[in-house]
Coordinates of C-alpha atoms (C1' of nucleotides) in Angstrom, one line a residue:
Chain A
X840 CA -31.7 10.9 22.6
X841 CA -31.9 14.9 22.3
X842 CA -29.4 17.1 22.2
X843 CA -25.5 16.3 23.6
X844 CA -23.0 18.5 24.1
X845 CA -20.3 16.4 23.0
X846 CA -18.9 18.6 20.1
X847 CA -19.3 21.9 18.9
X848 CA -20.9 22.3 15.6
X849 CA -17.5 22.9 14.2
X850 CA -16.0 19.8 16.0
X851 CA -19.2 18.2 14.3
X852 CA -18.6 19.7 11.1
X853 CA -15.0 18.6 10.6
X854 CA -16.1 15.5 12.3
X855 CA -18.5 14.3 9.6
X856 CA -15.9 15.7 7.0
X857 CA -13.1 13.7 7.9
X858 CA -15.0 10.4 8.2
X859 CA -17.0 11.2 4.9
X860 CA -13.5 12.0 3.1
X861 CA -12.3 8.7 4.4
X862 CA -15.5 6.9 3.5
X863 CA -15.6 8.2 0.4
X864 CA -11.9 7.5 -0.5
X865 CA -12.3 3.6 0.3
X866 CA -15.3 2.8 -1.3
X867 CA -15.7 5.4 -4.0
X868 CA -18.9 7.8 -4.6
X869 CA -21.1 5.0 -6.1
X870 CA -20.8 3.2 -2.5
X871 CA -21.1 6.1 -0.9
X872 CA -23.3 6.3 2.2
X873 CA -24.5 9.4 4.4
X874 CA -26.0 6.5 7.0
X875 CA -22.8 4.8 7.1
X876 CA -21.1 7.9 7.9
X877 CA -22.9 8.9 10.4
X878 CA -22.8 5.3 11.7
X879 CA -19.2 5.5 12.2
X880 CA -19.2 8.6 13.8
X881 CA -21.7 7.7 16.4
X882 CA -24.2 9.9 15.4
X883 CA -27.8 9.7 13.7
X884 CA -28.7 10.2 10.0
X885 CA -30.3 13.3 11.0
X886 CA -27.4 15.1 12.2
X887 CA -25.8 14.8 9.5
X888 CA -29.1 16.7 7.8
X889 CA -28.6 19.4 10.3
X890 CA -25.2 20.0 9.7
X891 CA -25.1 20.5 6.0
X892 CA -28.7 20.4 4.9
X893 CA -28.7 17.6 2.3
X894 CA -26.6 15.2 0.8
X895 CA -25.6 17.3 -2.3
X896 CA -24.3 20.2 0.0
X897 CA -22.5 17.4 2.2
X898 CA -21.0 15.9 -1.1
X899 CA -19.7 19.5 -2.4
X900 CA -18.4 19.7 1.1
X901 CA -16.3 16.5 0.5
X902 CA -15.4 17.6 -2.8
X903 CA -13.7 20.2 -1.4
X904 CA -11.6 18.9 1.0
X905 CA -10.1 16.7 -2.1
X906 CA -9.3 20.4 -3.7
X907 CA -7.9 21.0 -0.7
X908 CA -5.8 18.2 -0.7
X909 CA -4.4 18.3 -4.1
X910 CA -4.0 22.0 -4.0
X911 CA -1.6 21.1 -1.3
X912 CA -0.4 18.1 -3.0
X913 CA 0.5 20.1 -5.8
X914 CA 2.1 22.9 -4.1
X915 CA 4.4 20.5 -2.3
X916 CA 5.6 18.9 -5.7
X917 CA 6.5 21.8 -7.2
X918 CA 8.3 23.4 -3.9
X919 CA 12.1 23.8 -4.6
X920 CA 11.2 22.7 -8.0
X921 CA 13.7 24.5 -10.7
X922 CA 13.6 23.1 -14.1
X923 CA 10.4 21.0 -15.6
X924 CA 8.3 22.8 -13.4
X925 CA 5.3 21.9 -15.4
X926 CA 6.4 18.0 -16.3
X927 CA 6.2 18.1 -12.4
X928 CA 2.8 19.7 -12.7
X929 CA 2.0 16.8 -15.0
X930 CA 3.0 14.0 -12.5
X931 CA 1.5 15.4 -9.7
X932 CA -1.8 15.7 -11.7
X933 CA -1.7 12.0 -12.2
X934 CA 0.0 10.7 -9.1
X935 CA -3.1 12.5 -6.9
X936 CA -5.6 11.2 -9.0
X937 CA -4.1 8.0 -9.1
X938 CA -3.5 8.0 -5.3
X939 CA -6.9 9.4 -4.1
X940 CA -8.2 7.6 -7.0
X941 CA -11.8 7.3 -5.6
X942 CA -11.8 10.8 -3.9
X943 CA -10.2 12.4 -7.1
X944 CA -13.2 10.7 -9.5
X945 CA -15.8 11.4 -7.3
X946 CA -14.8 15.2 -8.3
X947 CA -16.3 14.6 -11.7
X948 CA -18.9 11.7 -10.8
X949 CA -20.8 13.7 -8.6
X950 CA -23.0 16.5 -10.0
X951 CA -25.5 19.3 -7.9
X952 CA -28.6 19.5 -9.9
X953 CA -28.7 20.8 -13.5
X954 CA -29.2 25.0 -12.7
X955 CA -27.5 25.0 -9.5
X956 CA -23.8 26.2 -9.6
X957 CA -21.4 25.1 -6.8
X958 CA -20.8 27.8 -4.0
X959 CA -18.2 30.2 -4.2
X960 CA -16.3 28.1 -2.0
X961 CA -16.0 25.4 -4.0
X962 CA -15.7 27.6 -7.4
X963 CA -12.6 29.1 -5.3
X964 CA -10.9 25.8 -4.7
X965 CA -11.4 24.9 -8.4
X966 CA -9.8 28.6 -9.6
X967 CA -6.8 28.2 -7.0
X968 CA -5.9 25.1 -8.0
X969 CA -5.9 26.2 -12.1
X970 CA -4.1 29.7 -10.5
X971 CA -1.1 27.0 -9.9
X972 CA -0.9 26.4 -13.6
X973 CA -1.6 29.7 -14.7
X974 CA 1.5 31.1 -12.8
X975 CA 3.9 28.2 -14.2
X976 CA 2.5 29.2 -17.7
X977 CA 3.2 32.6 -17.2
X978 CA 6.6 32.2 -16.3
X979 CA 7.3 29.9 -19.0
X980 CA 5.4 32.3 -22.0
X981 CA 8.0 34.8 -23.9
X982 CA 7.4 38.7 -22.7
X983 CA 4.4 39.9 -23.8
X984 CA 1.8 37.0 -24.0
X985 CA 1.3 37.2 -20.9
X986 CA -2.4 37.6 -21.7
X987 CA -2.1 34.3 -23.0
X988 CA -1.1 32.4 -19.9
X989 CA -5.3 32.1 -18.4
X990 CA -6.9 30.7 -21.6
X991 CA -3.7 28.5 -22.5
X992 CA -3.8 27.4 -18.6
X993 CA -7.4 26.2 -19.1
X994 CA -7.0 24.5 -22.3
X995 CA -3.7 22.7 -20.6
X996 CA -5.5 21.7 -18.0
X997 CA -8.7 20.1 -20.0
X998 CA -5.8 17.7 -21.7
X999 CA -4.2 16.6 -19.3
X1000 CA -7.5 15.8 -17.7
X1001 CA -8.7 13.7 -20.4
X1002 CA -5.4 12.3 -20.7
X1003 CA -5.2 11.1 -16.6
X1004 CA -9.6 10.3 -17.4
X1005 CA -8.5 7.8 -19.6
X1006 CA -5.8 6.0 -17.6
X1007 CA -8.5 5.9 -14.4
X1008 CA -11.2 5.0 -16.0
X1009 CA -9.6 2.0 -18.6
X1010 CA -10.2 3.8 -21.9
X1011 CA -6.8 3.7 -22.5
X1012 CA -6.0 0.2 -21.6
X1013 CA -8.7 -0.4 -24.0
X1014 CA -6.6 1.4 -26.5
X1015 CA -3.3 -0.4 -26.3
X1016 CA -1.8 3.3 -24.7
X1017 CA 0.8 2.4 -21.8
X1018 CA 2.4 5.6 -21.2
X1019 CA -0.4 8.3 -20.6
X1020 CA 2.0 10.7 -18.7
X1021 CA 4.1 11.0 -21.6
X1022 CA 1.2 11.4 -23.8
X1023 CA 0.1 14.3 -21.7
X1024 CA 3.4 15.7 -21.5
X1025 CA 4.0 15.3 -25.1
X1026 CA 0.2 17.7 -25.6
X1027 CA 2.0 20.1 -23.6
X1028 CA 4.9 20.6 -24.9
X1029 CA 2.9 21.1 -28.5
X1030 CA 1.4 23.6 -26.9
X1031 CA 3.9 25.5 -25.5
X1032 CA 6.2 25.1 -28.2
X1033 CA 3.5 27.0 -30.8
X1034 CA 4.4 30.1 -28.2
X1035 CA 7.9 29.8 -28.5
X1036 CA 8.0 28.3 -25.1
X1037 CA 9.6 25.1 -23.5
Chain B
X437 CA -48.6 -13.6 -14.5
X438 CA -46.3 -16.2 -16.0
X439 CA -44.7 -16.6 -19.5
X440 CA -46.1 -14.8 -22.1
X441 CA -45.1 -14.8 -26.0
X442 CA -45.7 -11.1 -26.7
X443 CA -42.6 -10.7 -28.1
X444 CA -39.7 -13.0 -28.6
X445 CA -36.3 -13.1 -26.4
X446 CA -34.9 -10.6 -29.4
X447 CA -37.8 -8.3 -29.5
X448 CA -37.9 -8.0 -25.6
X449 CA -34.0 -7.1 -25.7
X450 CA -34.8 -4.4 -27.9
X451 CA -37.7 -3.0 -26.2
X452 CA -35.7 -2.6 -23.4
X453 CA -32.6 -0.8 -25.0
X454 CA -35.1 1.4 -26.8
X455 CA -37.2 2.2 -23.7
X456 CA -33.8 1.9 -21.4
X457 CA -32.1 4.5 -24.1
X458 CA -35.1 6.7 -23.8
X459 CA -35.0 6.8 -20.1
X460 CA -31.5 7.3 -19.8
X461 CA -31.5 10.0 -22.6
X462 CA -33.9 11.8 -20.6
X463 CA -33.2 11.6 -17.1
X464 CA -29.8 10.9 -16.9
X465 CA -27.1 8.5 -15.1
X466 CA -27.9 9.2 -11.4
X467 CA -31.9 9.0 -12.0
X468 CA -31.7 6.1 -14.2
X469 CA -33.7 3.1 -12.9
X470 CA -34.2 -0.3 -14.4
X471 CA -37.4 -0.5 -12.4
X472 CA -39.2 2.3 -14.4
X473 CA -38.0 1.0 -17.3
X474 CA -40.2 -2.4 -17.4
X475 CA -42.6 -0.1 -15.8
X476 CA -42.7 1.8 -18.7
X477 CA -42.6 -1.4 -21.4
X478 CA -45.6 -3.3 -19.6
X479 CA -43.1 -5.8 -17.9
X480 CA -41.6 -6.5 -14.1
X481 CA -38.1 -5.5 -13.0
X482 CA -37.8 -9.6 -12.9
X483 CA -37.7 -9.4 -16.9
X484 CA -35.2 -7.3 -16.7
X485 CA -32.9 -9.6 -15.2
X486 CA -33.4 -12.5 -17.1
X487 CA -32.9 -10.8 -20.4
X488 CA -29.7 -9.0 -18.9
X489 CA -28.9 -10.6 -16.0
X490 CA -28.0 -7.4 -14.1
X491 CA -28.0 -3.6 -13.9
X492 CA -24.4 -3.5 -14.9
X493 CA -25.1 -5.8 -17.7
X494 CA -27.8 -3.9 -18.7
X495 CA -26.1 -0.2 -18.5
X496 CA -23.2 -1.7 -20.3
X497 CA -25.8 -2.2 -23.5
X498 CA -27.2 0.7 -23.2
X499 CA -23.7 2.8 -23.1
X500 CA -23.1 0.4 -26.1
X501 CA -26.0 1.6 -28.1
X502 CA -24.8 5.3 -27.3
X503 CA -21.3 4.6 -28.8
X504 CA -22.9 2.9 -31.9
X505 CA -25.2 6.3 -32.4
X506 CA -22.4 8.2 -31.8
X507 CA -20.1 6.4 -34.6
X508 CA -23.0 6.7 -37.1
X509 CA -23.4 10.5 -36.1
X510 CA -19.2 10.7 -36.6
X511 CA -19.3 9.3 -39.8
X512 CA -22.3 11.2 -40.7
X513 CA -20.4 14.5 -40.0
X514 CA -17.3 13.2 -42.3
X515 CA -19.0 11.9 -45.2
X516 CA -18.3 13.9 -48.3
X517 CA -16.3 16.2 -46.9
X518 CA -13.0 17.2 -48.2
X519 CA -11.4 19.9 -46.4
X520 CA -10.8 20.5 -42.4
X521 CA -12.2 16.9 -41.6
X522 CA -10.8 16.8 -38.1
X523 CA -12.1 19.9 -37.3
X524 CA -15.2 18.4 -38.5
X525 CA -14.8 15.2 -35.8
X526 CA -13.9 17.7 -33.1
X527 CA -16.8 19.6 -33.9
X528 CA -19.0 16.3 -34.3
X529 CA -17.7 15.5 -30.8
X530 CA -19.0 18.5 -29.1
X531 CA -21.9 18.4 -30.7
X532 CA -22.5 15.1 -30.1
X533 CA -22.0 15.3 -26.4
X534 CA -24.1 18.1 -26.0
X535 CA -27.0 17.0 -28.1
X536 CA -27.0 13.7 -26.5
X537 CA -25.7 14.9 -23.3
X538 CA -27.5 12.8 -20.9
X539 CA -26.1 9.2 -22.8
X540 CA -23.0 10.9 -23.7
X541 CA -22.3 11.4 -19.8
X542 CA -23.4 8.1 -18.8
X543 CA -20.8 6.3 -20.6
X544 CA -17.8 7.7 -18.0
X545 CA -20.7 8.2 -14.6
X546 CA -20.9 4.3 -15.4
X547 CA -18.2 2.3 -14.1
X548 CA -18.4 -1.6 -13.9
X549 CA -17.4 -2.8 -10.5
X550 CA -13.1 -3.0 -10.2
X551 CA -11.8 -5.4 -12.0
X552 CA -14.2 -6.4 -14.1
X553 CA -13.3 -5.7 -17.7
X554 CA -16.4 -4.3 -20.4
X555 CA -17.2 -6.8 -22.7
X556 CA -15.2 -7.5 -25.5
X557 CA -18.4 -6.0 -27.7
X558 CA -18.1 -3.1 -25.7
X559 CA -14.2 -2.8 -26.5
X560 CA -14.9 -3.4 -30.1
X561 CA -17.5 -0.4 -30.3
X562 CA -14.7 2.1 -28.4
X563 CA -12.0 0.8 -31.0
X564 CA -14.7 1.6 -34.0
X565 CA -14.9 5.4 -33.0
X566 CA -11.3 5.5 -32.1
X567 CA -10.6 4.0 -35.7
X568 CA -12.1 7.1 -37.1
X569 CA -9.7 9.2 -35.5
X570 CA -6.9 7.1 -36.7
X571 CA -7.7 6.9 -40.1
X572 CA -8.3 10.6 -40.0
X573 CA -4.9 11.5 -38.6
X574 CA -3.3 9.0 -40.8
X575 CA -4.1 10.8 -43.8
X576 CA -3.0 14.1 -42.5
X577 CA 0.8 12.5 -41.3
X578 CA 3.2 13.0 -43.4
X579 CA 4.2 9.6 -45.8
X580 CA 6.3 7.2 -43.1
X581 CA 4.8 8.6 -40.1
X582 CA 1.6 5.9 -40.2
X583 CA 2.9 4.3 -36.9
X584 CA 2.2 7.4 -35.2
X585 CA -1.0 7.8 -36.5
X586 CA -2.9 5.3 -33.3
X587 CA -0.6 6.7 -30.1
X588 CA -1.7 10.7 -31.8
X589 CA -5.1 9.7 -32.3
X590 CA -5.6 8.2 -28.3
X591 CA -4.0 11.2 -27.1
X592 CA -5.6 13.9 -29.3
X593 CA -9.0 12.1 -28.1
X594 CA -7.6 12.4 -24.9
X595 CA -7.5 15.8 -25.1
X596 CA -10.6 16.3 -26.9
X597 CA -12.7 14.6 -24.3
X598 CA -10.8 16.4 -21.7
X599 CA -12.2 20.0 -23.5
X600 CA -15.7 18.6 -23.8
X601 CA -16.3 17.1 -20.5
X602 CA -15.0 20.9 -18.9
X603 CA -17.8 22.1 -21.4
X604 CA -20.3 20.1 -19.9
X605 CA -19.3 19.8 -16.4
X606 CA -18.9 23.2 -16.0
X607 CA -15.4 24.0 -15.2
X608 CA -15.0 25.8 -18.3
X609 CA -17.6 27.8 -17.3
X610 CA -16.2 28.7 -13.6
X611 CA -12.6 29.2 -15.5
X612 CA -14.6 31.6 -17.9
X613 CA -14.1 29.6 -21.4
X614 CA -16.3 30.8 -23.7
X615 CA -15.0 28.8 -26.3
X616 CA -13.9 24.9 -25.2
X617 CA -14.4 24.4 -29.3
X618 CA -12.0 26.4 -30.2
X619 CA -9.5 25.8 -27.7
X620 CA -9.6 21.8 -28.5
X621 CA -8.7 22.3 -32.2
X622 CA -6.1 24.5 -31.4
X623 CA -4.6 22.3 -29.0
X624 CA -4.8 19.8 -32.0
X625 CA -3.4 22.1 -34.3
X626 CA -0.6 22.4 -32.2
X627 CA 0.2 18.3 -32.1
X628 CA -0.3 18.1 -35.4
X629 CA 2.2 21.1 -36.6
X630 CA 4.8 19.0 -34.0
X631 CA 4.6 16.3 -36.9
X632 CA 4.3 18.8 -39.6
X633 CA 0.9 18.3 -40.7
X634 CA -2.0 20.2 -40.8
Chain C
dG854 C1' -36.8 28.2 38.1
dA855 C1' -39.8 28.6 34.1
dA856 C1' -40.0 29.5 29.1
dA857 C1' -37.7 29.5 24.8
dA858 C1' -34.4 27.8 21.7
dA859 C1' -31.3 24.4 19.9
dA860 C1' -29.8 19.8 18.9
dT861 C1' -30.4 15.0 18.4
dT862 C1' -32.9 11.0 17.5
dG863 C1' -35.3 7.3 15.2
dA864 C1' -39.2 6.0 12.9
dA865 C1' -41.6 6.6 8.6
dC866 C1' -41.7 7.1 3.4
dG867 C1' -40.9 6.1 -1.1
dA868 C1' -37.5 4.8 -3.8
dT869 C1' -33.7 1.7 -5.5
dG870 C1' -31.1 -3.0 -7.1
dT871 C1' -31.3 -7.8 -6.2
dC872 C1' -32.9 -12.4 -5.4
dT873 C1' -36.1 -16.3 -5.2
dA874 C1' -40.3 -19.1 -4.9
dT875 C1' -44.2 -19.5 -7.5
dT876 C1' -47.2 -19.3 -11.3
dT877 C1' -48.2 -19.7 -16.1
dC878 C1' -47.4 -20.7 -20.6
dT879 C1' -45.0 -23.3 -24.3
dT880 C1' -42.8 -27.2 -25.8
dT881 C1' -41.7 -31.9 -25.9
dA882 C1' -42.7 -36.8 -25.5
dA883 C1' -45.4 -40.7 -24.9
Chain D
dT263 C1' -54.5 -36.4 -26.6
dT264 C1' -52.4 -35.8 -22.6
dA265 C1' -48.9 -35.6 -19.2
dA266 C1' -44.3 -34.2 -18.1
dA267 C1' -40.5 -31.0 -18.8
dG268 C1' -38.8 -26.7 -19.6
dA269 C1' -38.8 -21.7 -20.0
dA270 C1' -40.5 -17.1 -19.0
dA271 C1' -42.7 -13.8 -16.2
dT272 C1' -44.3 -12.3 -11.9
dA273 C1' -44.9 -10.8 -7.2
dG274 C1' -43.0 -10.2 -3.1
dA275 C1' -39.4 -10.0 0.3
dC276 C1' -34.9 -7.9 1.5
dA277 C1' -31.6 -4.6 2.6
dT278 C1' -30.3 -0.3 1.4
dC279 C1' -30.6 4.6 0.2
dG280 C1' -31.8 9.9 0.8
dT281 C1' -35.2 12.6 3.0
dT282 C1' -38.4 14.4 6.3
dC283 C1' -40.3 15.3 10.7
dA284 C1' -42.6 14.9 15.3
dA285 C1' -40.9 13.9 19.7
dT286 C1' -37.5 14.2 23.1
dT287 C1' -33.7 16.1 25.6
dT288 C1' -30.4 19.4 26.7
dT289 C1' -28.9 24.1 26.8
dT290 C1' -29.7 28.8 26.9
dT291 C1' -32.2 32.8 28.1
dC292 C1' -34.8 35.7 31.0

DNA sequence: GAAAAAATTGAACGATGTCTATTTCTTTAA
DNA sequence: TTAAAGAAATAGACATCGTTCAATTTTTTC
């Protein structure tokens, strides 16, 4: 067959992205599979090739829809929100990764190769989603430390990632822990309270 | 070509960790493959699979030979010293992940199918490098706070692996950390002043 | 309406993990 | 000593994967 007209490229595009994001969120980025994509969609391996140009690009692609997503997800938790605003934070960091479990680890399973950064896209998904935290640092943090808020963010943000790491990935089964979430929140609160915050 | 008696079923195992750990070290995770490895040790992929029985299986050995260099390097690091000896494990941690980086990250890229649970070997070897931590933390608690010493210890690894594995993936780097070190045993720092130690 | 450009395909390629029938060697037993 | 039993190693087949590309068909352009 040669060329169609049945979609735009962008139809096409958002096509291959929204059966790739479901693909990938039932079976996982080990199981992944461009074919099977491209299967589903009625189309041929090839297109998918000449849409995003390899399967690392279409990956990062896919990887940034789930930013999307828990940008959203995260926005919406903390919408109306008054007190605990960053306990909330917390949950919402665990109950997306736990929800979107295989989308949300493909995040860190998947890699580009060694010397090749992610687009600016994809850095800019990864920055707004840390802005979140950075603004409910801020607001928390005494006058004046203000300064403090990106770094402290960051750091926040590395622990409760390892904390919600090792709930996914069975570490901390392994280690007798059955409350991670309070673990995390417990780091936090450490954290904040060395800043007079809290 | 049938049997053979170069080596013995115990020699042949270790060939193949040694050979597999080499491969592994060097190429990492995602280009790892079992083929190339009996390539490389004079043998066919078939040998493989009797000694290990499958790729799992045989990824879960080699993932346990990086958690028993990595408990020997830990160890390494704290022998004879006196002061700052968990800044010493956190640094021993980074360093460890960076200079074996390759191994290091294969032990959370591999994941055994759902539902299947690593062997209780496996386990053991986590709980070993774990038990560092605890006895660590357990000297620095305060007299009557020993039963805190295993939940603080899971979660300040927590947090530690969360700090390291932004180092190496990169986030840190996009979120412009410069120092993913320093920021882990500060955020240790702040757990332990919580309990008044440090 | 012809030429140029764009899009789509499917076959081919070299890998991978996995499995099995077969061959070969070692061990056991008569 | 020799034949049968058992264990170990292999080659090859299978289905899959990402990747590439010549060929084909449609659309666009002039």
């Amino acid at each position: 067959m040669g060329r169609r007209s049945d979609h735009s490229r962008e139809e096409l595009r958002e096509l291959i992205l929204e059966e790739g994001h479901r693909q990938l969120s039932e079976v996982g980025f080990a199981r992944f599979s461009a074919r099977e994509v491209a299967k589903r969609i009625g189309y041929s391996i090839g297109t998918i090739y000449n849409v995003f140009g390899s399967y690392d690009a279409l990956l990062l692609a896919l990887n940034g829809r789930t930013l999307d997503v828990w940008l959203a997800f995260l926005e919406q938790r903390l919408a109306g929100r008054e007190e605990r605003r960053l306990d909330a934070a917390i949950e919402a960091y665990f109950d997306f990764a736990l929800g979107c479990r295989h989308a949300w680890t493909a995040l860190y399973d998947f890699r580009l190769p060694e010397g090749t950064p992610p687009s600016q896209d994809y850095r800019d998904k990864v920055a707004a989603i840390t802005g979140v935290i950075v603004r409910e640092i801020a607001a928390i943090l005494p006058p004046g430390l203000g300064g403090e808020a990106l770094p402290l963010a960051r750091s926040l943000l590395a622990s409760v990632h390892g904390h919600c790491f090792f709930a996914l990935n069975g570490t901390f089964a392994m280690l007798g822990e059955t409350d991670p979430v309070g673990a995390a929140k417990a780091r936090v609160a450490d954290a904040l309270a060395r800043f007079g915050a809290g």
